[in-house]
Short mmCIF file of C-alpha atoms in Angstrom, two decimals:
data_model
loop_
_atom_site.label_atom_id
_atom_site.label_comp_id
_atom_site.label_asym_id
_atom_site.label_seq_id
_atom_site.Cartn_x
_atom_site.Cartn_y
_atom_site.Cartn_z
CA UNK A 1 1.19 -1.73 12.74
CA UNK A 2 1.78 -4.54 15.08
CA UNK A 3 -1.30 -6.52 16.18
CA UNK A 4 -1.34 -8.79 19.46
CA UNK A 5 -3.96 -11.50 20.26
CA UNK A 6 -6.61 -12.43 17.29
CA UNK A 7 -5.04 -12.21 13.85
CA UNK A 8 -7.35 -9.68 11.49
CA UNK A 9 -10.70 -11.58 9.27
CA UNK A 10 -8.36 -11.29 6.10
CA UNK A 11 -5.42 -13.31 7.84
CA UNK A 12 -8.24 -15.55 9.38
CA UNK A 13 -9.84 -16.18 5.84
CA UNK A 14 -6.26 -17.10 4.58
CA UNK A 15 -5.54 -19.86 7.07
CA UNK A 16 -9.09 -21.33 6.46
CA UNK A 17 -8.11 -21.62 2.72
CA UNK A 18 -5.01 -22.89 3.50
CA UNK A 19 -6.26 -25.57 5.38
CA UNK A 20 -8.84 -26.40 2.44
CA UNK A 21 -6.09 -26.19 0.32
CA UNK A 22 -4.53 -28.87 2.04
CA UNK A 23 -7.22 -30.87 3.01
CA UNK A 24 -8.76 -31.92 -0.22
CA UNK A 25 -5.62 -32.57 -1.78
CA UNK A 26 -5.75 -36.42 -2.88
CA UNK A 27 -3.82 -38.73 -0.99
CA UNK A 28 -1.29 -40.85 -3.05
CA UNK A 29 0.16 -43.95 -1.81
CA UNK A 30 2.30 -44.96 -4.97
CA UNK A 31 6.43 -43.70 -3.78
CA UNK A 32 7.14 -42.38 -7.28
CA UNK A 33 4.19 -39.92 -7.08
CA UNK A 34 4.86 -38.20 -3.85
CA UNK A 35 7.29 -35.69 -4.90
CA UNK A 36 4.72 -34.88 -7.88
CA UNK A 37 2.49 -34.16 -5.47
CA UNK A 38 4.44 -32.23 -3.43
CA UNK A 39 5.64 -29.83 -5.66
CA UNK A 40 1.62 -29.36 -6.65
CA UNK A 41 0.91 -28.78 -2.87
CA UNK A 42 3.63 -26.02 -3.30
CA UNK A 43 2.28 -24.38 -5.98
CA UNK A 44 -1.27 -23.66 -5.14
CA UNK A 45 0.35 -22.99 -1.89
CA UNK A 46 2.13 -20.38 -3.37
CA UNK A 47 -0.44 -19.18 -5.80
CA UNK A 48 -2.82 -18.94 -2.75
CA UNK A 49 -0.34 -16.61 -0.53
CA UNK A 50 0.62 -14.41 -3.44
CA UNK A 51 -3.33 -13.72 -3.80
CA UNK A 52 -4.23 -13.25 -0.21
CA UNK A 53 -0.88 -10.44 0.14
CA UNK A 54 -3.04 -8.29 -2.22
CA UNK A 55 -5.30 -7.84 0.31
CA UNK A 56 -5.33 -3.88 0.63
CA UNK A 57 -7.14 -5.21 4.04
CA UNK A 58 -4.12 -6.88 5.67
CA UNK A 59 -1.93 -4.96 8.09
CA UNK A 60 1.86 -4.09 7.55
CA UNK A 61 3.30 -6.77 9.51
CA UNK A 62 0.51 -9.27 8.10
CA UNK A 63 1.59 -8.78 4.89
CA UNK A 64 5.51 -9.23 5.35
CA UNK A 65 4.52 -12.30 7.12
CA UNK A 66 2.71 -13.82 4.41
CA UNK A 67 5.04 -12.92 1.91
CA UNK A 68 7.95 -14.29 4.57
CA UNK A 69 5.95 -17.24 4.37
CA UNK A 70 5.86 -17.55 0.25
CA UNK A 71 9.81 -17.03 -0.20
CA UNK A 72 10.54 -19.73 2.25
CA UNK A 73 8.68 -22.15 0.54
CA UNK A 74 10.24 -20.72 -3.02
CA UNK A 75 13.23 -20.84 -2.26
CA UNK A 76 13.12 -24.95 -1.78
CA UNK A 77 11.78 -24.99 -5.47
CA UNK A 78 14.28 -26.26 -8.35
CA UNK A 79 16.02 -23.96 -10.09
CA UNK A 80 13.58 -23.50 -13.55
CA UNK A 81 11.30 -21.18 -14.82
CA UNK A 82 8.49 -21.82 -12.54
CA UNK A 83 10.50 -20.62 -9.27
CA UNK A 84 11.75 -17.68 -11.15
CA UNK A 85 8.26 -16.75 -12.08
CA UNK A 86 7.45 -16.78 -8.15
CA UNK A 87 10.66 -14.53 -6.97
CA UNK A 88 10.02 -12.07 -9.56
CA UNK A 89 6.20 -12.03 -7.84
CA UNK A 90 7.18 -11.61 -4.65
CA UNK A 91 10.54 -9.03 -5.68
CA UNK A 92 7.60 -6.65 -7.01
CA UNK A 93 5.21 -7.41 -3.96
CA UNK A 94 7.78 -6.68 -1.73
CA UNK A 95 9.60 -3.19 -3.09
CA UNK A 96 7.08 -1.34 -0.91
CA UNK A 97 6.87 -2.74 2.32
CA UNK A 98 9.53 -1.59 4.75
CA UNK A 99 11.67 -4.38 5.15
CA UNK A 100 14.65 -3.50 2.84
CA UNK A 101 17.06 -6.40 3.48
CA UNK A 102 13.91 -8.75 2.31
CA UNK A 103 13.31 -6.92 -0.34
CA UNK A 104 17.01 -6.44 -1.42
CA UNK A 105 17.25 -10.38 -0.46
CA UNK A 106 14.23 -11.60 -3.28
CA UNK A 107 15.37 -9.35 -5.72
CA UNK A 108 18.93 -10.33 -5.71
CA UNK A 109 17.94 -13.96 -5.99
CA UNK A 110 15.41 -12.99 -9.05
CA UNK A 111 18.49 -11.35 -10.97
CA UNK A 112 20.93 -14.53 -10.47
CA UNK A 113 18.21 -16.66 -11.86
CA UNK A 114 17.46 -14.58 -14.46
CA UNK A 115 21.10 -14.41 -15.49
CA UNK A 116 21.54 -17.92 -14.74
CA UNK A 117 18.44 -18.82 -17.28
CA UNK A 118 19.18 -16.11 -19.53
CA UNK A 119 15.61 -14.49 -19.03
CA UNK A 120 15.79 -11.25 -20.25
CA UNK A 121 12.11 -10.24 -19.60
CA UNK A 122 12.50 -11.18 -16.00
CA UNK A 123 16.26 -9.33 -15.65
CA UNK A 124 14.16 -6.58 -16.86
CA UNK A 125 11.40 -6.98 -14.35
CA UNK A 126 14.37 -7.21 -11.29
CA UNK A 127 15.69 -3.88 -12.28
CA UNK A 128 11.75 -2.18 -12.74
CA UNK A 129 11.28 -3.41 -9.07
CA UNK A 130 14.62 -2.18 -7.52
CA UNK A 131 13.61 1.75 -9.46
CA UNK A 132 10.81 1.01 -7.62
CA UNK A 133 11.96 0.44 -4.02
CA UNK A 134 14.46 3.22 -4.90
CA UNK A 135 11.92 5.80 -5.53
CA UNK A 136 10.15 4.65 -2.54
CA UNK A 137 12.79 5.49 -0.42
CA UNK A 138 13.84 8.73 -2.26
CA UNK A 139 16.89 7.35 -3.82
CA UNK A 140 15.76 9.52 -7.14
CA UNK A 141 19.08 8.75 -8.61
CA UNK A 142 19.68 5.22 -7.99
CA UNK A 143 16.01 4.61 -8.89
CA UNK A 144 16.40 6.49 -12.16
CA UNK A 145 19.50 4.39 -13.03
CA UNK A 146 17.68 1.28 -12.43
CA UNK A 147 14.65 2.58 -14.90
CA UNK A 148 17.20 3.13 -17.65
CA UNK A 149 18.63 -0.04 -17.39
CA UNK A 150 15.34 -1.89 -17.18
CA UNK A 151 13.97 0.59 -20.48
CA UNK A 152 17.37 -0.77 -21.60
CA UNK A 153 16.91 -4.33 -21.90
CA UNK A 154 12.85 -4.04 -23.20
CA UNK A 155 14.11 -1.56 -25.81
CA UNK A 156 15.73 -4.57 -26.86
CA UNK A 157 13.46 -7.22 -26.67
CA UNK A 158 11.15 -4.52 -28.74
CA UNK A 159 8.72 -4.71 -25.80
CA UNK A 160 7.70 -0.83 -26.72
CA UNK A 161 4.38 -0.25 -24.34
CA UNK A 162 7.41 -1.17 -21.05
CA UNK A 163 9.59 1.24 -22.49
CA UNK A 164 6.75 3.51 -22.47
CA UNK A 165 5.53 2.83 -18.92
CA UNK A 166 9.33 3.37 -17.59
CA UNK A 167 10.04 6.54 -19.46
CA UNK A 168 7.20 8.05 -18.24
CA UNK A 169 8.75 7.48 -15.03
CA UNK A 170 11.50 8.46 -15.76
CA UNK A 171 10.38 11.57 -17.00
CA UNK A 172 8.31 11.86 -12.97
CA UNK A 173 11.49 11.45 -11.29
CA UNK A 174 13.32 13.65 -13.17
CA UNK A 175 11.04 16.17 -12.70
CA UNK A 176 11.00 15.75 -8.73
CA UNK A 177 14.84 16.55 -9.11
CA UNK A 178 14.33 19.87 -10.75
CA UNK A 179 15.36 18.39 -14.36
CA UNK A 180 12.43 19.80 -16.19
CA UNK A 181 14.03 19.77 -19.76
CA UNK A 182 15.11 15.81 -19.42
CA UNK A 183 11.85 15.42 -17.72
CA UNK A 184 9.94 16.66 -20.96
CA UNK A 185 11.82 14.76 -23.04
CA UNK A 186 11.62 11.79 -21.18
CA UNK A 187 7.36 12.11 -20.84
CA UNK A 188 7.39 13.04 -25.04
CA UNK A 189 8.93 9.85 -25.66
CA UNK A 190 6.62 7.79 -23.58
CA UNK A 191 3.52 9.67 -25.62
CA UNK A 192 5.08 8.79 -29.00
CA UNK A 193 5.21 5.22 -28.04
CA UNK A 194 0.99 5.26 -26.25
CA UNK A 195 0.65 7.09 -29.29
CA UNK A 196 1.75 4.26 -31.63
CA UNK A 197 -0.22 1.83 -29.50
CA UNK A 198 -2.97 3.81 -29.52
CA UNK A 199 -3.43 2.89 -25.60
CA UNK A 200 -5.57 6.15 -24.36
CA UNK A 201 -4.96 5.39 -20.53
CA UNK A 202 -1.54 6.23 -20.69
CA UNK A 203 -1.45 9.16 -23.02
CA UNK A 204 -4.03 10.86 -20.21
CA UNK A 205 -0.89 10.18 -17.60
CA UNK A 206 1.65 11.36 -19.56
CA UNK A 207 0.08 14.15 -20.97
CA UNK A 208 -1.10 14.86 -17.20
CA UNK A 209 2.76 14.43 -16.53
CA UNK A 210 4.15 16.75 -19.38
CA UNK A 211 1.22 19.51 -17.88
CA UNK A 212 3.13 19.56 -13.99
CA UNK A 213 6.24 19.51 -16.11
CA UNK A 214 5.33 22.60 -18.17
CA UNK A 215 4.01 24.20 -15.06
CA UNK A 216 7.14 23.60 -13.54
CA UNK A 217 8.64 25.56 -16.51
CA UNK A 218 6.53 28.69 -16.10
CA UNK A 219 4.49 27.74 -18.88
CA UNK A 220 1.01 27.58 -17.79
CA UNK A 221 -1.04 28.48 -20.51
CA UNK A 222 0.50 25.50 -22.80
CA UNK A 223 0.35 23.02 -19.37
CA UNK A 224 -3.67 23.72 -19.44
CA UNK A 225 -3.85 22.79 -22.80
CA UNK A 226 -1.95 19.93 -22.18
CA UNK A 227 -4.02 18.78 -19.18
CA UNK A 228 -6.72 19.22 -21.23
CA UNK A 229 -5.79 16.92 -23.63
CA UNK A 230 -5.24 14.54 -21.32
CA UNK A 231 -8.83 14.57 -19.97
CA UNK A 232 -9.99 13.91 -23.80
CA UNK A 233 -8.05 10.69 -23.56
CA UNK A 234 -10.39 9.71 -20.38
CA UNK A 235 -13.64 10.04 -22.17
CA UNK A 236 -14.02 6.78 -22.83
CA UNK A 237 -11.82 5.10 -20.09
CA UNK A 238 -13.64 3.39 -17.40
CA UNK A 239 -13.16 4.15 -13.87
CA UNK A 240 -11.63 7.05 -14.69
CA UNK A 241 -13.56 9.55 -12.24
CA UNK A 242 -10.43 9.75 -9.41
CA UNK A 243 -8.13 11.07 -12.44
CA UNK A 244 -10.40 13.26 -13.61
CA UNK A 245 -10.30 15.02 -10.53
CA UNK A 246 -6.56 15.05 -10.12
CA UNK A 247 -6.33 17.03 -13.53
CA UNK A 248 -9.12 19.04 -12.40
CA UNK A 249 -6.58 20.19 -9.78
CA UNK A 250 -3.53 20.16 -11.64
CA UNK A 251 -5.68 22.89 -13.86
CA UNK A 252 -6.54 24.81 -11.15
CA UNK A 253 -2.70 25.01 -9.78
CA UNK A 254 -1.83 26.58 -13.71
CA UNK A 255 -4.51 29.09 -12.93
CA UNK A 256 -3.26 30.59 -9.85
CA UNK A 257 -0.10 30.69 -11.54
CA UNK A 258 -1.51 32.70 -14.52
CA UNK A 259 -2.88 35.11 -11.48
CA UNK A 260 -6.47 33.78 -12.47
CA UNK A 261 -7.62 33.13 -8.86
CA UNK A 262 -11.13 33.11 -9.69
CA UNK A 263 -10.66 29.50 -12.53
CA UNK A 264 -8.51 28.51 -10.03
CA UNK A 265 -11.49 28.34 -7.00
CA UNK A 266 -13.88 26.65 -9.47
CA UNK A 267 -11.25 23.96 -10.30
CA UNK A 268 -10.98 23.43 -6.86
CA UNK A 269 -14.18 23.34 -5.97
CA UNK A 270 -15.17 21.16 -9.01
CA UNK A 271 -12.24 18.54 -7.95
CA UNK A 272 -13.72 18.57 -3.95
CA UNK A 273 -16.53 18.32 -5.65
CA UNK A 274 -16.20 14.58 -6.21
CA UNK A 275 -18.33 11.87 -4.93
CA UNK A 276 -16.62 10.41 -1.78
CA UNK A 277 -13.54 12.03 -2.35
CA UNK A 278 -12.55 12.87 1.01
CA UNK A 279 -13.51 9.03 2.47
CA UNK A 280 -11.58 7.78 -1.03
CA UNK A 281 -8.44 10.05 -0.91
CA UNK A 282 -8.36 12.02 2.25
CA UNK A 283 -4.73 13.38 1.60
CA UNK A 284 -5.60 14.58 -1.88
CA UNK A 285 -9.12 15.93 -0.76
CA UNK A 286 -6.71 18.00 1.98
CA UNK A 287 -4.29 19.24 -0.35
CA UNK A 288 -7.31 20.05 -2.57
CA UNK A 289 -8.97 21.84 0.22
CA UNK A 290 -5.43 23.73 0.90
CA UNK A 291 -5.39 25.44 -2.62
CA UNK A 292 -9.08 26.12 -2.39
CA UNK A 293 -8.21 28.04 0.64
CA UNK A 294 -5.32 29.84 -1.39
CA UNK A 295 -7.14 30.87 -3.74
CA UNK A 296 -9.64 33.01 -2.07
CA UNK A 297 -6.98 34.25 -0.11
CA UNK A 298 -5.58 35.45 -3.30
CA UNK A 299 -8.55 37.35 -4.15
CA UNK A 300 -8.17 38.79 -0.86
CA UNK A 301 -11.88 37.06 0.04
CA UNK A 302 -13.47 38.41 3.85
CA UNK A 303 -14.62 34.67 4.36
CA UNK A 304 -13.40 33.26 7.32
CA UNK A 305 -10.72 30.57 5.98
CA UNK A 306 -9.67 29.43 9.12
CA UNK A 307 -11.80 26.47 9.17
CA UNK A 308 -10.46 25.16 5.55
CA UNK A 309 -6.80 25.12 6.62
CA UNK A 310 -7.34 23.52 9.70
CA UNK A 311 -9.29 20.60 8.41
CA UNK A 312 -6.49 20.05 6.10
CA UNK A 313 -4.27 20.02 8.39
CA UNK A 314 -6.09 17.77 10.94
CA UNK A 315 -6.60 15.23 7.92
CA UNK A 316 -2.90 15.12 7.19
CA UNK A 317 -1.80 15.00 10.72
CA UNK A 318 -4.12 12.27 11.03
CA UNK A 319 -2.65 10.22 8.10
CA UNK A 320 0.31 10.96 9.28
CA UNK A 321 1.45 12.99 6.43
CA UNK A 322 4.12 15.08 7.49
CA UNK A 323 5.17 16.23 4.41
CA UNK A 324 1.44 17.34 2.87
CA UNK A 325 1.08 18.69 6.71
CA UNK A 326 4.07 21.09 6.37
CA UNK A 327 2.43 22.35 3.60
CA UNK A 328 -0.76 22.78 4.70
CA UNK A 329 0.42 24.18 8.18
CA UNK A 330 2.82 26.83 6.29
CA UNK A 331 0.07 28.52 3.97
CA UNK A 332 -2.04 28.73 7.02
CA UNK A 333 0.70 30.51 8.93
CA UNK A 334 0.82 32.96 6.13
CA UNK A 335 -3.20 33.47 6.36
CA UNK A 336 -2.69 34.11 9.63
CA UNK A 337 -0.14 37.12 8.50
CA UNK A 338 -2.19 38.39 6.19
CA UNK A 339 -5.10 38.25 9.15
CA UNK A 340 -2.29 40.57 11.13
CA UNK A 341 -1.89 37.41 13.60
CA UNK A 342 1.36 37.68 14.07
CA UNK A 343 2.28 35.56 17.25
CA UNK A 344 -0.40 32.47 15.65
CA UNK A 345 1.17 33.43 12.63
CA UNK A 346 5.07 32.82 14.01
CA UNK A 347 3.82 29.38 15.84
CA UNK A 348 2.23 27.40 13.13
CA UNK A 349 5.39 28.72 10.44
CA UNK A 350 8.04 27.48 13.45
CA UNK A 351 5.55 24.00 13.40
CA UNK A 352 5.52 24.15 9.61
CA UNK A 353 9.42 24.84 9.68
CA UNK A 354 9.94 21.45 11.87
CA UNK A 355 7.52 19.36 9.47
CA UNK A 356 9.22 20.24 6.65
CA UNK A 357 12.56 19.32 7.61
CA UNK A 358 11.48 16.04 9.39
CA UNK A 359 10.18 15.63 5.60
CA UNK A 360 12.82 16.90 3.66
CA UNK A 361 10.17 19.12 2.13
CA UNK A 362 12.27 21.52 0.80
CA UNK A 363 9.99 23.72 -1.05
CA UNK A 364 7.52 23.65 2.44
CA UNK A 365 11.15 24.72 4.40
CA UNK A 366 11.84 27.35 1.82
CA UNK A 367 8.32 29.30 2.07
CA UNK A 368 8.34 28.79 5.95
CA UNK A 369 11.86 30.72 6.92
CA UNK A 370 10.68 33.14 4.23
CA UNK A 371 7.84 33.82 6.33
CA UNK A 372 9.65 33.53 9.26
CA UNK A 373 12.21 36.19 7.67
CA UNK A 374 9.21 38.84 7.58
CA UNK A 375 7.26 38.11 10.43
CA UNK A 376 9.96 37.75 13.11
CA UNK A 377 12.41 40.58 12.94
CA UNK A 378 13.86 39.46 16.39
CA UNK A 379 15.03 36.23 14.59
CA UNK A 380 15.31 37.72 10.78
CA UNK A 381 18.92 37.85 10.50
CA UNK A 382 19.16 33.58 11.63
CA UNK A 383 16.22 32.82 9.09
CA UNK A 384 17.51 34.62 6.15
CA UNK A 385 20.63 33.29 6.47
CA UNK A 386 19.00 29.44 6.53
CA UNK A 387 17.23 30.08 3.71
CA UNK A 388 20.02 31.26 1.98
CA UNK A 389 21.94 28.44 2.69
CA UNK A 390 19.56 26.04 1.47
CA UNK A 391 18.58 28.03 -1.45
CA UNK A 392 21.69 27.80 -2.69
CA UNK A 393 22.04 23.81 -1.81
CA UNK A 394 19.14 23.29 -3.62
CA UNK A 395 20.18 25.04 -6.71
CA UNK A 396 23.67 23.48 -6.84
CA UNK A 397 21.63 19.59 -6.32
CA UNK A 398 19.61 20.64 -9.42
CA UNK A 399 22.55 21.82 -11.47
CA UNK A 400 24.33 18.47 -10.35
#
């Protein structure tokens, strides 16, 4: 988002501290100080920026501009330890935003220092940050590449809870690609290290991550168990309440697998159940809201569950969500078939059928045409065939 005029409070609160910053630095006269003082001016200066671009507050274009602002000064540092510390900052900060060629730009420079001061911990940190901008933009393979090779390197600098953190995810990404048997070994090696450590937090993930993975497997009974387990890691883990409510979910997703609709509408309602979940996580609360919905449909419930669908829907349009929205809109197309709907029914899967492939929400895509297939025998023959086609695409990708 692009503001005009009045810059936002955060990015007015930065330039007043900048301006502190610079106005109570002491004033040196003596020649062979100045550059001393300089390079202290550029450090706060630094140190200052980096803090203010955490500000969850600041806009898009705020952000890059601060951060714009940092590697321009860092990259009239000397080459030592001190400006490598700041690129490898700013390479993580920027991996999400959406400028690529900065991104690409501070995180090429990071890995020539690195290699250039023989840092291994910060060669390391270069590669975590391109698996991260790699994932971001759905480059599964490239970012799992970059993972192995960062995993790699702390493996042998016997930094074990990094090589934890990265198989984990690797073990999420190889999952999102349909490799469910790497994916489980991946996530069991990242509990054997937590386990070694003893570090609770991230035994909850990955045994949260190694219950979607068993789901994905058809084994639903054993993923309960395992999400389970993860929310005895939690007990005692402060702040914990969000995650909670994401296994919460992920349980009640195993239970409308088992056929269990009735667990699976108290898990739902127990996750929406949440204080301030729908101001805190408005997409989740949606996709929450979305199963809840399922489920009664699946007990073939006489409430009216119009109203559900369409909030989720409204929330996810609203974030601009397009992939949760194909979702959402699909599974209320097929309420609206089992209502005997047929022509709402046919417009919100065709709407559902555009999201999804405007998200590359495959799964979304495959349930919509299916749909489509039964509900619109004028067009059967064209749908069947699409779904066939990517069916079949889909399979070989997973395969490959």
């Amino acid at each position: 988002m692009n503001f005009q005029g009045k810059p936002s409070l955060s990015l007015l609160t930065f330039l007043i501290l900048l301006s502190t910053l610079f106005s109570c630095k002491e004033i040196k006269k003596d020649k062979d100080s100045e550059d001393s003082v300089v390079i202290i001016e550029t450090k706060d200066t630094l140190a200052l920026w980096i803090k203010v671009s955490l500000d969850k507050s600041l806009s898009t274009s705020e952000h890059e501009t601060i951060l714009s602002k940092a590697y321009q000064v860092v990259k009239n540092l000397p080459d030592d330890s001190i400006k490598m510390r700041y690129l490898s900052q700013l390479s993580y900060k920027s991996s999400g935003i959406d400028d690529s060629l900065f991104f690409r730009d501070i995180n090429q420079q990071t890995f020539i220092l690195a290699t250039h001061l023989k840092d291994s911990i910060t060669l390391a940190e270069s590669k975590w940050d391109l698996g991260i901008y790699f994932n971001n933009t759905n480059q599964k393979d490239s970012a799992y590449y970059y993972y192995n090779q960062a995993a790699t390197i702390y493996a042998n600098l016997k930094k074990t809870e990094k090589v934890g953190r990265l198989m984990y995810n690797i073990g999420l990404i190889q999952r999102e690609i349909g490799d469910y048997a790497g994916a489980e070994v991946s996530t069991i090696k990242s509990i054997e290290i937590f386990k070694a450590l003893n570090d609770k937090k991230w035994l909850a993930m990955s045994y949260n991550s190694l219950g979607a993975i068993t789901t994905s497997l058809g084994n639903h009974e054993q993923a309960i168990d395992f999400y389970h387990d993860a929310t005895n890691f939690l007990e005692n883990i402060p702040n914990s309440a969000s995650f909670k409510t994401e296994i919460i979910h992920n349980i009640g997703v195993s239970y409308r697998e088992l056929g269990n609709f009735k667990k699976a509408e108290e898990s739902f309602k127990m996750a929406l159940a949440t204080d301030s979940l729908k101001s805190k996580e408005p997409s989740f609360y949606a996709k929450t809201l979305t199963n809840l919905a399922n489920s009664k449909l699946d007990q073939n419930s006489t409430e009216n569950l119009e109203p559900l669908f369409k909030e989720a829907i409204a929330i996810q349009n609203g974030l601009e969500n397009t992939f949760n929205e194909a979702t959402s809109t699909g599974y209320f197309a097929s309420y609206l078939a089992h209502k005997n709907d047929t022509t709402a029914a046919i417009s919100y899967a065709k709407k559902a059928k555009v999201l999804a492939e405007n998200a590359e929400n495959t799964q979304s895509l495959l349930r919509s045409l299916d749909l489509l297939t039964r509900i619109d025998p004028k067009n059967a023959t064209g749908y069947a065939q699409e779904y066939f086609a990517l069916n079949t695409k889909q399979q070989q990708e997973e395969r490959q």
